[in-house]
Every structure is written in structure tokens, then in C-alpha cells.
Short mmCIF file of C-alpha atoms in Angstrom, two decimals:
data_model
loop_
_atom_site.label_atom_id
_atom_site.label_comp_id
_atom_site.label_asym_id
_atom_site.label_seq_id
_atom_site.Cartn_x
_atom_site.Cartn_y
_atom_site.Cartn_z
CA MET A 1 -38.43 61.14 -51.86
CA LYS A 2 -37.40 58.51 -54.33
CA LYS A 3 -38.97 56.28 -51.77
CA ILE A 4 -41.48 57.82 -51.62
CA MET A 5 -42.17 58.17 -55.24
CA ALA A 6 -41.18 54.47 -56.41
CA ASP A 7 -44.66 53.38 -53.29
CA GLU A 8 -47.69 54.24 -55.49
CA LYS A 9 -49.41 54.24 -51.94
CA LEU A 10 -47.04 55.92 -50.51
CA ALA A 11 -47.46 58.34 -52.80
CA GLU A 12 -51.37 58.99 -52.56
CA MET A 13 -50.52 59.33 -49.12
CA ALA A 14 -47.91 62.07 -49.44
CA LEU A 15 -50.45 64.15 -50.97
CA ALA A 16 -53.07 63.66 -48.04
CA ASP A 17 -50.98 63.46 -45.43
CA PRO A 18 -46.95 64.69 -45.50
CA LYS A 19 -46.44 64.24 -41.34
CA ARG A 20 -47.76 60.94 -42.00
CA VAL A 21 -45.41 59.09 -44.82
CA LYS A 22 -42.34 60.95 -43.07
CA ARG A 23 -43.69 58.70 -40.12
CA VAL A 24 -44.64 55.45 -42.20
CA LEU A 25 -40.47 56.43 -43.90
CA ALA A 26 -39.18 57.22 -40.08
CA ASN A 27 -40.84 53.55 -39.06
CA ARG A 28 -39.10 51.65 -42.26
CA GLN A 29 -35.71 52.53 -41.69
CA SER A 30 -35.88 52.39 -37.75
CA ALA A 31 -36.71 48.56 -38.32
CA ALA A 32 -34.24 48.00 -41.11
CA ARG A 33 -32.01 48.99 -38.50
CA SER A 34 -32.91 46.84 -35.66
CA LYS A 35 -33.57 44.14 -38.22
CA GLU A 36 -29.55 44.66 -39.21
CA ARG A 37 -28.97 44.69 -35.38
CA LYS A 38 -30.25 41.27 -35.16
CA MET A 39 -28.53 39.77 -37.67
CA ARG A 40 -24.95 40.95 -35.51
CA TYR A 41 -26.59 40.61 -32.71
CA ILE A 42 -26.82 36.92 -34.33
CA VAL A 43 -23.84 36.55 -36.19
CA GLU A 44 -21.40 37.16 -32.87
CA LEU A 45 -23.49 35.04 -30.75
CA GLU A 46 -22.24 32.21 -33.40
CA GLN A 47 -19.16 33.48 -33.05
CA LYS A 48 -19.51 33.10 -29.22
CA VAL A 49 -20.63 29.45 -29.56
CA GLN A 50 -17.94 28.99 -31.19
CA ILE A 51 -15.48 29.88 -29.05
CA LEU A 52 -17.74 28.37 -26.25
CA GLN A 53 -17.63 25.03 -27.90
CA THR A 54 -13.87 25.11 -28.63
CA GLU A 55 -13.00 25.37 -24.59
CA ALA A 56 -15.77 23.28 -23.65
CA THR A 57 -13.39 19.86 -26.23
CA THR A 58 -10.55 21.44 -24.92
CA LEU A 59 -11.96 21.44 -20.99
CA ALA A 60 -13.04 17.80 -21.72
CA ALA A 61 -9.97 16.67 -22.95
CA GLN A 62 -8.36 18.42 -19.39
CA ILE A 63 -10.66 15.94 -17.51
CA ASN A 64 -10.27 13.20 -18.95
CA LEU A 65 -6.83 14.06 -18.58
CA LEU A 66 -6.65 14.33 -14.94
CA GLN A 67 -9.01 11.56 -14.10
CA LEU A 68 -6.55 9.46 -15.84
CA THR A 69 -3.83 10.96 -13.85
CA ASP A 70 -6.28 10.72 -10.65
CA GLY A 71 -6.47 7.39 -11.32
CA SER A 72 -2.69 6.87 -12.06
CA ASN A 73 -1.86 8.01 -8.74
CA SER A 74 -4.66 6.00 -6.64
CA MET A 75 -3.31 3.13 -8.56
CA ALA A 76 0.22 4.26 -7.16
CA GLN A 77 -1.67 4.84 -4.30
CA ARG A 78 -2.56 1.20 -4.34
CA ASP A 79 0.74 -0.14 -5.19
CA SER A 80 2.81 2.13 -2.35
CA SER A 81 0.40 0.58 1.07
CA ALA A 82 0.59 -2.77 -0.04
CA VAL A 83 4.24 -2.84 -0.30
CA ALA A 84 4.24 -0.71 3.04
CA THR A 85 2.17 -3.18 4.24
CA GLN A 86 4.54 -5.65 3.18
CA ASN A 87 7.81 -4.48 3.79
CA ASN A 88 6.08 -4.19 7.51
CA GLU A 89 5.30 -7.80 6.94
CA LEU A 90 9.09 -8.64 6.44
CA ARG A 91 10.08 -6.58 9.17
CA PHE A 92 7.42 -8.50 11.83
CA ARG A 93 9.13 -11.80 10.40
CA LEU A 94 12.72 -10.52 10.22
CA GLN A 95 12.25 -9.59 14.22
CA ALA A 96 11.03 -13.28 14.95
CA MET A 97 13.85 -15.12 13.15
CA GLU A 98 15.73 -12.65 15.36
CA GLN A 99 14.40 -13.60 18.50
CA GLN A 100 14.50 -16.99 17.15
CA ALA A 101 18.14 -16.67 17.02
CA GLN A 102 18.88 -15.27 19.57
CA LEU A 103 17.22 -18.35 21.60
CA ARG A 104 19.38 -20.95 19.64
CA ASP A 105 21.82 -19.17 20.61
CA ALA A 106 20.92 -18.53 24.50
CA LEU A 107 20.06 -22.97 24.08
CA ASN A 108 23.28 -23.50 22.57
CA GLU A 109 25.85 -21.58 25.03
CA ALA A 110 23.33 -23.10 28.16
CA LEU A 111 24.23 -26.95 26.11
CA THR A 112 28.12 -26.62 25.10
CA GLY A 113 28.19 -25.49 29.63
CA GLU A 114 26.42 -28.75 30.23
CA VAL A 115 28.25 -30.64 28.09
CA GLN A 116 31.71 -29.84 29.79
CA ARG A 117 29.70 -30.13 33.10
CA LEU A 118 29.31 -33.07 32.13
CA LYS A 119 32.86 -34.27 30.84
CA ILE A 120 33.79 -32.74 33.67
CA ALA A 121 31.39 -35.25 36.12
CA THR A 122 32.73 -37.97 34.09
CA ILE A 123 36.53 -36.96 34.55
CA GLU A 124 35.81 -36.65 38.47
CA LEU A 125 33.74 -40.45 38.66
CA GLY A 126 36.12 -41.84 37.05
CA ILE A 127 35.26 -43.60 33.80
CA GLY A 128 36.44 -47.43 34.82
CA ASP A 129 32.97 -47.01 36.36
CA SER A 130 30.58 -49.05 33.67
CA CYS A 131 27.62 -48.08 35.14
CA SER A 132 28.27 -44.32 35.23
CA SER A 133 30.03 -44.55 32.36
CA ASN A 134 26.72 -45.68 30.29
CA GLY A 135 24.76 -43.65 32.11
CA MET A 136 27.28 -40.71 30.97
CA ALA A 137 27.37 -41.59 27.84
CA GLN A 138 24.20 -41.91 26.99
CA GLN A 139 23.22 -38.09 28.73
CA HIS A 140 26.38 -37.74 26.43
CA ASN A 141 24.81 -39.01 23.17
CA LEU A 142 21.78 -37.07 24.37
CA MET A 143 23.19 -33.25 24.54
CA PHE A 144 25.25 -34.32 21.32
CA GLN A 145 21.69 -34.68 19.80
CA GLN A 146 20.01 -32.09 21.28
CA GLN A 147 23.09 -30.07 20.22
CA GLN A 148 22.92 -31.36 16.64
CA GLN A 149 18.78 -30.04 16.59
CA LEU A 150 20.00 -27.00 17.49
CA GLN A 151 22.20 -26.62 14.65
CA GLN A 152 19.23 -27.35 12.43
CA ALA A 153 16.83 -25.60 10.92
CA THR A 154 13.97 -26.49 13.15
CA PRO A 155 14.49 -23.89 16.77
CA ILE A 156 13.58 -25.82 19.48
CA PRO A 157 11.61 -24.04 21.93
CA PHE A 158 12.77 -22.58 24.97
CA TYR A 159 10.11 -24.59 27.02
CA GLN A 160 11.52 -27.59 25.61
CA LEU A 161 14.52 -26.31 26.34
CA GLN A 162 13.57 -26.77 30.35
CA HIS A 163 12.15 -29.69 29.76
CA GLN A 164 14.56 -31.32 28.80
CA GLN A 165 16.85 -29.62 31.25
CA GLN A 166 15.43 -31.05 33.81
CA GLN A 167 15.16 -34.00 32.16
CA GLN A 168 18.86 -34.49 32.43
CA GLN A 169 19.55 -33.56 35.57
CA GLN A 170 16.29 -35.95 37.20
CA GLN A 171 18.47 -39.00 35.38
CA GLN A 172 21.77 -37.56 36.51
CA ASN A 173 20.61 -37.17 40.02
CA GLY A 174 19.13 -40.93 39.78
CA THR A 175 22.42 -42.07 38.28
CA ALA A 176 24.36 -40.28 40.72
CA SER A 177 22.30 -42.32 43.88
CA LYS A 178 22.35 -45.66 42.26
CA HIS A 179 26.23 -45.00 42.06
CA GLU A 180 26.65 -44.31 45.67
CA SER A 181 24.12 -46.27 46.71
CA ARG A 182 26.56 -49.07 45.32
CA GLU A 183 29.29 -47.42 47.96
#
């Protein structure tokens, strides 16, 4: 009633149509409540915006951290694969070196056996014969040089070893046939 008396228009309407005044007042109260609800809703939305902004900032920081971690993981994976490749290369080189060592050992044994055979052959033929002695001395020197080459770091391929042995045998056969033809 105080509101009706405060507003002159409502006071005039109250005299003419009291129900209409009640409706106007009810509408005004409803509008006030609606405005209040709207304000509360706006405040709640502002709070949610602040919370979501905080979460977004936190998530962005986590994403950056994960990207850095993934980047370091991918670098570690690249480093790991490079190390694995290098490891494989070194294994192949080691195998090749082991094979060269085995070939050198086999060549050394073959040459040592040949030297022994030549020593026995020179003893059997007799050291006094100058032709065979010179031929044997040359072969002995050749064998000694080959043995020195073998002990050095440069390996002789197997096919060269076979070729050298064949040449030595041909030289021996040639000197032996010359020696036999003289007798």
C-alpha cells in the first residue's frame, strides 16, 4: 500500500481498478525477482569463467611440459637409434677384423710350413751346390719377406697368398728340374 500511495498514477488507478494495481505491483515484484536471478546468474557465470580460465592456463602449462618431455624423448630416441646404428657398424668392423686375423694366422701357418719344408729340402739337396743354394736362398728370402709383410698391419688377401705359393712352387720345380738336368 505504501508503494501505491507513493506513486500518483497507481493511487489514481487504485481508486478506479484495484485489481489492475495488484497486477502491476505483482509484475513489478516479479520483474525485480527476475532481475535479481539474472544478476546471480551473471555472477555465477563470471565465477565459472574465472575457474575455466585458471584451468585453461594450467592445462596449457601441462601441454607445454608434455611437449618438452616428448621433444626430449624424441631426441633420446634419435640418439638411441644413432648409437644402435654405430654399434652395428662397429660389430661389422670387428667381425671383418677377426676374419682378417684368422686369414693372417692361416697364412702365417702356411708360410711357416713352407719355410720348414724348404729348410728340409735344402738340407736334403745339400748346401754345397751353388745353383740350388742360390735358388733356395732366393726362395728363403722371398718367404721371409712375405712373413714380414704378414706381421705388418697390411693384410694380404687370400688369393694373393695362393698366387705367391704357386709361383714359389713353380720356381722350386724349375730349379729342381735344372738341378736334375745337370746331373
